[in-house]
XYZ file of N, CA and C in Angstrom:
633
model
N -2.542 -3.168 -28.458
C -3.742 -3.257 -27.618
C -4.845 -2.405 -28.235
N -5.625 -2.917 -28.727
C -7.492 -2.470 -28.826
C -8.198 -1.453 -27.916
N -8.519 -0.081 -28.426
C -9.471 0.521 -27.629
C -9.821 -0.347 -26.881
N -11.200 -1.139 -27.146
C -11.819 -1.917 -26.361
C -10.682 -2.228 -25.235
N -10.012 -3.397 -25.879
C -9.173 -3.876 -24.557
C -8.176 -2.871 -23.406
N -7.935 -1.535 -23.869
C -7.175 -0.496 -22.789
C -8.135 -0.523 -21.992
N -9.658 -0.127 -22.456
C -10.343 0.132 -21.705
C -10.997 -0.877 -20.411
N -10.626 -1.786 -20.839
C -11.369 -2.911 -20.104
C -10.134 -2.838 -18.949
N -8.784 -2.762 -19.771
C -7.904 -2.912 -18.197
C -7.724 -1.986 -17.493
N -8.129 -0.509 -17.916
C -8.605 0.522 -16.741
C -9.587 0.048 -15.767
N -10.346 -0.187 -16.203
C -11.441 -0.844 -15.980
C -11.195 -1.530 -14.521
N -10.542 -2.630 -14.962
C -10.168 -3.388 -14.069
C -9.669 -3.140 -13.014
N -8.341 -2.257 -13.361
C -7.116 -1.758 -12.535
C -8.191 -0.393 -11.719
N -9.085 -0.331 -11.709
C -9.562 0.510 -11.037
C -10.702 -0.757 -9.803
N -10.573 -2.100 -10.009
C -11.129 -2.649 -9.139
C -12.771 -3.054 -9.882
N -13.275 -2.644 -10.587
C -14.171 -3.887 -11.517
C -14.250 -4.834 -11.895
N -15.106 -5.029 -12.029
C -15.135 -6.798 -12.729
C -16.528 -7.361 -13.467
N -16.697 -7.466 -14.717
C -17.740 -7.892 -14.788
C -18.636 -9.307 -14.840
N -19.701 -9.089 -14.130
C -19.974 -10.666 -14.103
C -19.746 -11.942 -14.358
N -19.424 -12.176 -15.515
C -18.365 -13.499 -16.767
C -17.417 -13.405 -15.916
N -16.807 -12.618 -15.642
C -14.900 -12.432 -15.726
C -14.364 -13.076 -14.426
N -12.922 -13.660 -14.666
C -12.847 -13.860 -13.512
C -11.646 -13.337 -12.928
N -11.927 -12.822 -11.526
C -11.130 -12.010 -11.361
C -9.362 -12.406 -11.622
N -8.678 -11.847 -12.011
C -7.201 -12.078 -11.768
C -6.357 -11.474 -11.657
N -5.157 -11.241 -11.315
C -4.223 -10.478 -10.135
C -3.349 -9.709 -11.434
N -3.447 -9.960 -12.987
C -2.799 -9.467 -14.068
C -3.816 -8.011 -13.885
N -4.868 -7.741 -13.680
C -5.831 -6.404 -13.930
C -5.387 -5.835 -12.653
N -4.068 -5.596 -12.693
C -3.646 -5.370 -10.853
C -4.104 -4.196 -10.325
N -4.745 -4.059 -9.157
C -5.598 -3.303 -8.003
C -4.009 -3.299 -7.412
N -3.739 -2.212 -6.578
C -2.385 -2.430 -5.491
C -2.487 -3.451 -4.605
N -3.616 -4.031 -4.114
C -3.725 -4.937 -3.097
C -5.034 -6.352 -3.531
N -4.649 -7.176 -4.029
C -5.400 -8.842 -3.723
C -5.184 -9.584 -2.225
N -6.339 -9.777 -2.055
C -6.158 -10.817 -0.709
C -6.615 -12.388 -1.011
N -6.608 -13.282 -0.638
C -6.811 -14.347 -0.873
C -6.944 -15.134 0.897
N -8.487 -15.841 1.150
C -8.488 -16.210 2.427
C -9.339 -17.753 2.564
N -8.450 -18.881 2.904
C -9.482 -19.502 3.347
C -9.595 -20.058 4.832
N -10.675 -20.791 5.096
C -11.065 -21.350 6.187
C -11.378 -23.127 6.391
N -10.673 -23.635 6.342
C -11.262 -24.971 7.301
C -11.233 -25.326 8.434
N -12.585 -26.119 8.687
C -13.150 -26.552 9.567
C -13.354 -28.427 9.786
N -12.912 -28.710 11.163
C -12.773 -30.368 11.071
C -13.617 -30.306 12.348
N -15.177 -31.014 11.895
C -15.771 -31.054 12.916
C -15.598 -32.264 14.218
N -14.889 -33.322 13.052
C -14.637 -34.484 14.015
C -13.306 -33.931 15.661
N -12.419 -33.256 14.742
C -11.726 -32.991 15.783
C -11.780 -31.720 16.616
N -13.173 -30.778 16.294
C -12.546 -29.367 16.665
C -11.451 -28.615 16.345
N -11.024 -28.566 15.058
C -10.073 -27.602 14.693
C -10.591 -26.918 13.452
N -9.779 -25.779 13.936
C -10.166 -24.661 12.937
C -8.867 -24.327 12.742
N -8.243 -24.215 11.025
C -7.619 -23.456 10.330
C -7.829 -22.288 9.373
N -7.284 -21.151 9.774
C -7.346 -19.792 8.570
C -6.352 -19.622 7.961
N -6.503 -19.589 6.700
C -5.013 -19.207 5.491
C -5.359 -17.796 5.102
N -4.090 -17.078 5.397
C -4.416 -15.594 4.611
C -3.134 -15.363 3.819
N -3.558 -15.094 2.867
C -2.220 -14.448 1.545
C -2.560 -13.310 1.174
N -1.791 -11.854 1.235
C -2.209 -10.847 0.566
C -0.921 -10.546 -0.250
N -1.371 -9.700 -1.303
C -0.265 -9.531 -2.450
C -0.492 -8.313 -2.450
N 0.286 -7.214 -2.771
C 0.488 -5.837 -2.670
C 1.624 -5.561 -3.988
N 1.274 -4.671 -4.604
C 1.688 -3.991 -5.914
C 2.406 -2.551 -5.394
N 3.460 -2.337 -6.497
C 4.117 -0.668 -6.513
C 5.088 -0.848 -5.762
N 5.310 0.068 -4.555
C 7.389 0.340 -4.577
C 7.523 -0.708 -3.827
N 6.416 -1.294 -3.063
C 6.894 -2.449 -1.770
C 6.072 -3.764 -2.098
N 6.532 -4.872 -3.476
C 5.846 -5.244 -3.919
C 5.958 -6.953 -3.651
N 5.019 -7.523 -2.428
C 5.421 -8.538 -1.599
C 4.237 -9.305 -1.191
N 4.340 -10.565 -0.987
C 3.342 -11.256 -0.255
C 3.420 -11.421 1.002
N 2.129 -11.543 1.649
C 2.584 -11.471 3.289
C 0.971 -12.809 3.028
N 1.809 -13.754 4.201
C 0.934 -14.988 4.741
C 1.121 -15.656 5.819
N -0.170 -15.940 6.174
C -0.616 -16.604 7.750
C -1.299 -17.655 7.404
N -1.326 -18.585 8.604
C -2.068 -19.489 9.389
C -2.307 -19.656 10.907
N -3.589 -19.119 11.003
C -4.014 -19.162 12.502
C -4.734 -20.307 12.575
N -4.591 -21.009 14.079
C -5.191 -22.206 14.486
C -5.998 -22.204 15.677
N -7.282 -22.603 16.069
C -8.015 -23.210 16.829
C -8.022 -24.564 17.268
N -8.507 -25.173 18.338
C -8.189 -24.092 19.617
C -6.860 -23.888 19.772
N -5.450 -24.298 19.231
C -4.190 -24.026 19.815
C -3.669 -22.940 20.438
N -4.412 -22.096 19.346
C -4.300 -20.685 19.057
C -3.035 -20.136 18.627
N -2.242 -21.239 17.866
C -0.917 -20.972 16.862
C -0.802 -20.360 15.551
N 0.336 -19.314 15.454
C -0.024 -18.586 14.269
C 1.243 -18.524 13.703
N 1.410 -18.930 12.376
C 2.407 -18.698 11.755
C 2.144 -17.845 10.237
N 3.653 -16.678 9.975
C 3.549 -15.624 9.853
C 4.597 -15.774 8.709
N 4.768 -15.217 7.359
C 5.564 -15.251 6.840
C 5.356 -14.086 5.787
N 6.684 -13.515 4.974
C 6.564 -11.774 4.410
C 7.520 -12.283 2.838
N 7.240 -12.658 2.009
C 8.157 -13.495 0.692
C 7.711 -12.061 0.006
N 8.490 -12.518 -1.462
C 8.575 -11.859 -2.520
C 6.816 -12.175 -3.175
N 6.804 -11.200 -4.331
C 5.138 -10.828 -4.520
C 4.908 -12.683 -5.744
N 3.731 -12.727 -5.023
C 2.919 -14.386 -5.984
C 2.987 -13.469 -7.283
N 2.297 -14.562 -7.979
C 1.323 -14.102 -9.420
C 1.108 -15.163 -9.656
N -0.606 -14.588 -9.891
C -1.588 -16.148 -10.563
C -1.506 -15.869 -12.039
N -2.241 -17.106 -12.594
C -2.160 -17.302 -14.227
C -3.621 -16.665 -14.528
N -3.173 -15.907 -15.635
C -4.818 -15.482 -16.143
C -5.496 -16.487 -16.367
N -5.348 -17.394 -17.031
C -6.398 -18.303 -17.239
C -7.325 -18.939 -16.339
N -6.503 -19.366 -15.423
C -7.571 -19.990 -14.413
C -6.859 -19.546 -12.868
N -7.117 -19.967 -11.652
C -6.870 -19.256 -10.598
C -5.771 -20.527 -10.075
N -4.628 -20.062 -10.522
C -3.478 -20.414 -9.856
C -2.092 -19.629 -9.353
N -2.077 -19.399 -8.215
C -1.264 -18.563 -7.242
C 0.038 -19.136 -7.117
N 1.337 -18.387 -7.376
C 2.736 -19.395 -7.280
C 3.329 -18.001 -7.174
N 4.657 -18.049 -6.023
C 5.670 -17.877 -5.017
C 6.297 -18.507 -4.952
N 7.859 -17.639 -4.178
C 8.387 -18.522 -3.698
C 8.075 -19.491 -2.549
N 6.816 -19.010 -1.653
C 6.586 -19.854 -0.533
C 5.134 -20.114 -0.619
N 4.512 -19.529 -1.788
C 2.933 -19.795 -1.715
C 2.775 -20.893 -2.793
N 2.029 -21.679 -2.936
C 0.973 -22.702 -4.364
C -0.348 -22.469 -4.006
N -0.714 -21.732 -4.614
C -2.721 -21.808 -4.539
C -3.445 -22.279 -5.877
N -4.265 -23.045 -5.810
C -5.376 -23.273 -6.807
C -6.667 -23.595 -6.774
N -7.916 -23.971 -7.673
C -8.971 -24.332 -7.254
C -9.044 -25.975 -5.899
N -7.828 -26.654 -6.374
C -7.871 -27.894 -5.997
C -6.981 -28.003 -4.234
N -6.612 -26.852 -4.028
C -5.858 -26.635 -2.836
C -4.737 -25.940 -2.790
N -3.907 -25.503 -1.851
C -2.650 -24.863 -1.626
C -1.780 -25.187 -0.641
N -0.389 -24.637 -0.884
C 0.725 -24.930 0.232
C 0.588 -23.309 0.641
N 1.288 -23.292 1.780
C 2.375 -22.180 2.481
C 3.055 -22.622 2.864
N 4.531 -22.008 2.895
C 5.860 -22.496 3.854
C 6.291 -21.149 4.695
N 6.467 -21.672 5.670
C 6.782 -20.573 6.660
C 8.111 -21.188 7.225
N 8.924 -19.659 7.989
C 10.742 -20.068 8.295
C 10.282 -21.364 9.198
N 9.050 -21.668 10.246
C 9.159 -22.545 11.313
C 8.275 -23.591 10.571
N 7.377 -23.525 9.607
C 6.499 -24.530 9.484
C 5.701 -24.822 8.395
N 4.610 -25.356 7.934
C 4.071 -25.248 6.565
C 2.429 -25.288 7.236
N 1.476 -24.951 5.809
C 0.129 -25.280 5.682
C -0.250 -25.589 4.821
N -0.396 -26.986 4.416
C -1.265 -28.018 2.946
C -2.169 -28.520 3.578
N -3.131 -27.868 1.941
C -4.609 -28.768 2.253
C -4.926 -29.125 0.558
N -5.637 -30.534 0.908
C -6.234 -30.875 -0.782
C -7.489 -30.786 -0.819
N -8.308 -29.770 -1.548
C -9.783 -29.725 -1.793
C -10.231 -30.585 -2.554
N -10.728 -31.486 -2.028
C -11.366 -32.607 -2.404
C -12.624 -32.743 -3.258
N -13.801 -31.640 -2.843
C -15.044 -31.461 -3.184
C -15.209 -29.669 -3.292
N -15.891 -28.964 -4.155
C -16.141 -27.399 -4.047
C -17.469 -27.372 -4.550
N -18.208 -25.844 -3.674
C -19.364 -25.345 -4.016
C -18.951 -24.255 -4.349
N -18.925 -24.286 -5.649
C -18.748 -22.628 -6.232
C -20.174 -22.056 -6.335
N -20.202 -20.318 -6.062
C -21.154 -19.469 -6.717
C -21.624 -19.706 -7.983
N -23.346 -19.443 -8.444
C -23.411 -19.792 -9.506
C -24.380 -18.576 -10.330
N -24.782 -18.545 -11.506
C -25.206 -17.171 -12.008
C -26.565 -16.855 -11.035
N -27.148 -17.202 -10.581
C -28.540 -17.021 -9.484
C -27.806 -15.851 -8.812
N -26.321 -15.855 -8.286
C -26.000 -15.167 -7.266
C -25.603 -13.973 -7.599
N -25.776 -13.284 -8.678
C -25.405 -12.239 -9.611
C -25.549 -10.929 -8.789
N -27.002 -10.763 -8.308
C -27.366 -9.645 -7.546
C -26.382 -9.288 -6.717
N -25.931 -10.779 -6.157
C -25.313 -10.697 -4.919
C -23.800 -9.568 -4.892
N -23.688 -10.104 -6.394
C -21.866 -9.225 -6.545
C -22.474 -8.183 -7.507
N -23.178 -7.633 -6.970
C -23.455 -5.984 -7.913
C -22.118 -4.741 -7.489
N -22.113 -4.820 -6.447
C -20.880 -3.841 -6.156
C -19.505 -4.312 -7.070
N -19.414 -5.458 -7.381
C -18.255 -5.270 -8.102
C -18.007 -4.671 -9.691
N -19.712 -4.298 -10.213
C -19.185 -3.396 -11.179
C -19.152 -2.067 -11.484
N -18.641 -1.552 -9.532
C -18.635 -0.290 -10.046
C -16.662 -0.305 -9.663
N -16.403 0.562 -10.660
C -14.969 1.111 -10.543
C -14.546 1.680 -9.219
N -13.669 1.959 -8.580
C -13.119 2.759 -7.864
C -13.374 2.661 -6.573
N -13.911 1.250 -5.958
C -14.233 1.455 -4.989
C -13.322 1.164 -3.924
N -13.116 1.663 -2.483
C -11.974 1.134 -1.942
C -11.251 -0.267 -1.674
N -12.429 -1.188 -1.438
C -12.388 -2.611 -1.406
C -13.177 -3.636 -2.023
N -13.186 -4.533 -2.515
C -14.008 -5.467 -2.789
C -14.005 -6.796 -2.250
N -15.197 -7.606 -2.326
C -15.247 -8.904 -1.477
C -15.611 -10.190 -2.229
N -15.267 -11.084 -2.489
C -16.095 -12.027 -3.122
C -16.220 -13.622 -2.661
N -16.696 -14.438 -2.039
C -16.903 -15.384 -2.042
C -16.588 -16.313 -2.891
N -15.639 -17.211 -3.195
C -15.426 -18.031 -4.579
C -15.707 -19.999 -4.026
N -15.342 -20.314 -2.926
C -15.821 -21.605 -2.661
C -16.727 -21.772 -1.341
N -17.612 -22.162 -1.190
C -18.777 -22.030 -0.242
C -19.068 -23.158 0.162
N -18.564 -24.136 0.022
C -18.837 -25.786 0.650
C -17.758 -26.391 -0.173
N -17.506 -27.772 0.659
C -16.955 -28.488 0.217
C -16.504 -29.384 1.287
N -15.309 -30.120 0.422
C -14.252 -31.313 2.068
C -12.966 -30.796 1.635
N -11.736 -31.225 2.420
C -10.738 -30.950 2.329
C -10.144 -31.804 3.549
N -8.471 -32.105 3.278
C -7.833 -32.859 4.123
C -6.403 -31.867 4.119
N -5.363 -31.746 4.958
C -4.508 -30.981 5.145
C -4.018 -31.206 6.458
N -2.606 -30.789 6.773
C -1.518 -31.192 7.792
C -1.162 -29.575 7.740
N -1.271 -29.080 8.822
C -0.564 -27.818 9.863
C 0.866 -28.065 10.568
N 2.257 -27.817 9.401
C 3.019 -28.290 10.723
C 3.996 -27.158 11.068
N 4.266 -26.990 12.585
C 5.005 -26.014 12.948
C 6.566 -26.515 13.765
N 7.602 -25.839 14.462
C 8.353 -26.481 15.449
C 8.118 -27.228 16.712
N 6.695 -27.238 17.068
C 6.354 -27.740 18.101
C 4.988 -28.819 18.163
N 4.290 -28.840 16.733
C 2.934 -29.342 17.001
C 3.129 -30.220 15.169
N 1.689 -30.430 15.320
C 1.888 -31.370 13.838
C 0.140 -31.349 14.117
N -0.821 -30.800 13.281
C -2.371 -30.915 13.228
C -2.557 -31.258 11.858
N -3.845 -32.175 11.929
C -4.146 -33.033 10.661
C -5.368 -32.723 10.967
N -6.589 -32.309 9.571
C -7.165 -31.848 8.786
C -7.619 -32.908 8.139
N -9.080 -33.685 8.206
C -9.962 -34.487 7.684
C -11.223 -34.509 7.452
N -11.627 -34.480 6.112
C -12.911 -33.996 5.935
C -13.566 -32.920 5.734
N -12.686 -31.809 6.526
C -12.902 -30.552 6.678
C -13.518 -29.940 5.936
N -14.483 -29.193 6.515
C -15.554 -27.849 5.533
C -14.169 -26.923 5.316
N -14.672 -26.369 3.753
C -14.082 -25.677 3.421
C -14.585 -24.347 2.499
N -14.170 -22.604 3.024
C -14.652 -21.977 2.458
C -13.030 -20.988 1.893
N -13.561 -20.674 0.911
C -12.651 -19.739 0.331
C -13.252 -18.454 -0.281
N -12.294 -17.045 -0.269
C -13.009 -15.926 -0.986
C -11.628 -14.993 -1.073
N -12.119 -14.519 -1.745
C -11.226 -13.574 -2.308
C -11.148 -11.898 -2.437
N -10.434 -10.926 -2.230
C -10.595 -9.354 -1.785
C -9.584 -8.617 -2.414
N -10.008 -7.668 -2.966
C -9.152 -6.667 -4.368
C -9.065 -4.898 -3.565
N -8.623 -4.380 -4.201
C -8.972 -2.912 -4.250
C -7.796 -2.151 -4.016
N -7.660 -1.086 -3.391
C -6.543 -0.247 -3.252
C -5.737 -0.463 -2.170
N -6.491 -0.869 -0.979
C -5.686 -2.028 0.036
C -6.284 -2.139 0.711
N -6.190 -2.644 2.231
C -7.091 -3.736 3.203
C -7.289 -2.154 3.654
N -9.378 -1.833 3.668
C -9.940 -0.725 4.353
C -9.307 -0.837 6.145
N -9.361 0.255 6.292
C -9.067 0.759 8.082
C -9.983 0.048 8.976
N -10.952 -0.264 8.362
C -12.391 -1.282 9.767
C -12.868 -1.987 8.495
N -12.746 -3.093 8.938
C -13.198 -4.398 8.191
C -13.915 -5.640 9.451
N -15.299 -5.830 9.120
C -15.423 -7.148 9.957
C -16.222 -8.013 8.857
N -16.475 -9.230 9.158
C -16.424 -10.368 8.548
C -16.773 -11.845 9.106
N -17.649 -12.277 8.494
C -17.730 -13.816 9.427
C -18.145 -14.878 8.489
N -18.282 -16.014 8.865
C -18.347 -17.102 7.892
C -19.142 -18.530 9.078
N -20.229 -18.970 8.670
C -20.285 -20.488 9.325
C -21.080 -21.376 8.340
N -20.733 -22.489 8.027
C -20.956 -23.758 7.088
C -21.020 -24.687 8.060
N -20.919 -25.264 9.357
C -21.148 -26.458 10.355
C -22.111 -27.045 10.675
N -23.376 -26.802 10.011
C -24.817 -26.632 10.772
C -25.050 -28.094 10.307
N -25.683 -28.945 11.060
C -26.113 -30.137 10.814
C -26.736 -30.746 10.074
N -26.859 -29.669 8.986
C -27.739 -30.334 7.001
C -26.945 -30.387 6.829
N -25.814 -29.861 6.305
C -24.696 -29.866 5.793
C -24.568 -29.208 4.129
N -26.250 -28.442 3.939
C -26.158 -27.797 3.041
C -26.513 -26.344 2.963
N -26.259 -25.794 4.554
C -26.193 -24.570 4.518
C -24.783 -23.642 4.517
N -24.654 -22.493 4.140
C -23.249 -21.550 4.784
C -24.157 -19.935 4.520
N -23.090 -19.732 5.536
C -23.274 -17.977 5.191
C -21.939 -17.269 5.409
N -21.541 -16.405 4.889
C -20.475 -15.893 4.739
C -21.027 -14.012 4.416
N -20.701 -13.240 5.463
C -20.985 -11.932 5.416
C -19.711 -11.013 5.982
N -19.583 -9.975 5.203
C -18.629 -8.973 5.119
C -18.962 -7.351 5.467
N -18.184 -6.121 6.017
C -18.293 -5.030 5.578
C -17.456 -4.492 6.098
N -17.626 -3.058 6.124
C -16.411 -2.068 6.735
C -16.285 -0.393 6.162
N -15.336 0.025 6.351
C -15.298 1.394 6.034
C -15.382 1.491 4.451
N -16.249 2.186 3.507
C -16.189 2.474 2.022
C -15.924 4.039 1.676
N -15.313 3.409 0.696
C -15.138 5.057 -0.297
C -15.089 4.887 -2.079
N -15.509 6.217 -2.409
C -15.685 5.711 -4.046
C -14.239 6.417 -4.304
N -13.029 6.474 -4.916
C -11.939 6.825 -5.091
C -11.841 7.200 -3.928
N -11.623 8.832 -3.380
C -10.905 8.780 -2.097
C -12.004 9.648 -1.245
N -13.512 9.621 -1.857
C -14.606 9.915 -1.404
C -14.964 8.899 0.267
N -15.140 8.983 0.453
C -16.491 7.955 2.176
C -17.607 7.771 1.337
N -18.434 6.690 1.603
C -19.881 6.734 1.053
C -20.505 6.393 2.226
């Protein structure tokens, strides 16, 4: 390994990233999160996927799917994913994530969806991810799909929900692990169909500083 390159994976492993790069779970932070959201306006349902991956002595994935309005949640704790450096693909024993969609399997049930269409971030939005090149910070946030469609089946021991058309947002969260106060919101439904907003924050610290 290359000066240059040690340095870049300190770098990393301290929660940086620079603009080009894309993030991946090999520059390991103790904690990646991975979250998305669809939305089916025809039917009123709302699905949330959450996967977090956690590094060091307890080194495991933990994943959900919460549902609207049912208000059903399924919960599952597997052995730790790992995506491919090259491009963003997530594989477990119970997870598949990629740009094009993902599974979960849970002991009672599953969550597949196929992303059909994506609005990725594009260099205009640069300003936007300035915090991610500083090192050390407790958490980071990033937005990675911001529109799109998607189709997907929710099934549990008792219900079976289908997913058509659906808006779809995805983003992604690094750092030393999920901060103590975190809030967060997201809406893409609005009747152009070419707006979203997606906003984040919560408790910060620069290593084990508060800011």
């Amino acid at each position: 390994m290359t000066g240059g390159s040690a340095l870049l994976e300190r770098y990393n492993a301290a929660g940086g990233v620079f603009p080009h790069e894309r993030r991946a779970s090999q520059r390991a932070t103790p904690f990646d999160g991975y979250f998305w959201r669809f939305v089916d306006r025809k039917s009123d349902r709302i699905a949330v996927c959450l996967c977090g991956v956690t590094r060091g002595s307890d080194e495991e994935t933990l994943t959900a799917t919460a549902l609207h309005p049912s208000g059903r949640m399924l919960v599952a704790r597997t052995r730790r994913a790992v995506e491919s450096k090259s491009q963003f693909h997530l594989s477990g024993t119970d997870v598949r994530a990629s740009d094009s969609g993902l599974r979960l399997n849970f002991f009672d049930g599953s969550a597949e969806f196929e992303i059909r269409k994506r609005t990725t971030l594009g260099s205009a939005t640069l300003p936007f991810l300035a915090g991610q090149l500083v090192p050390g910070l407790g958490h980071y946030w990033q937005p990675m799909i911001f529109g799109g469609t998607a189709r997907g089946i929710v099934t549990s021991a008792s219900s079976t929900e289908r997913f058509e058309d659906a808006d779809v947002y995805f983003e992604r969260t690094w750092g030393g692990g999920f901060p103590a106060r975190w809030w967060w919101g997201h809406a893409a439904s609005f009747e152009t169909g070419d707006v979203a907003v997606a906003f984040a924050g919560g408790s910060a610290r620069l290593a084990s500083t508060p800011i």
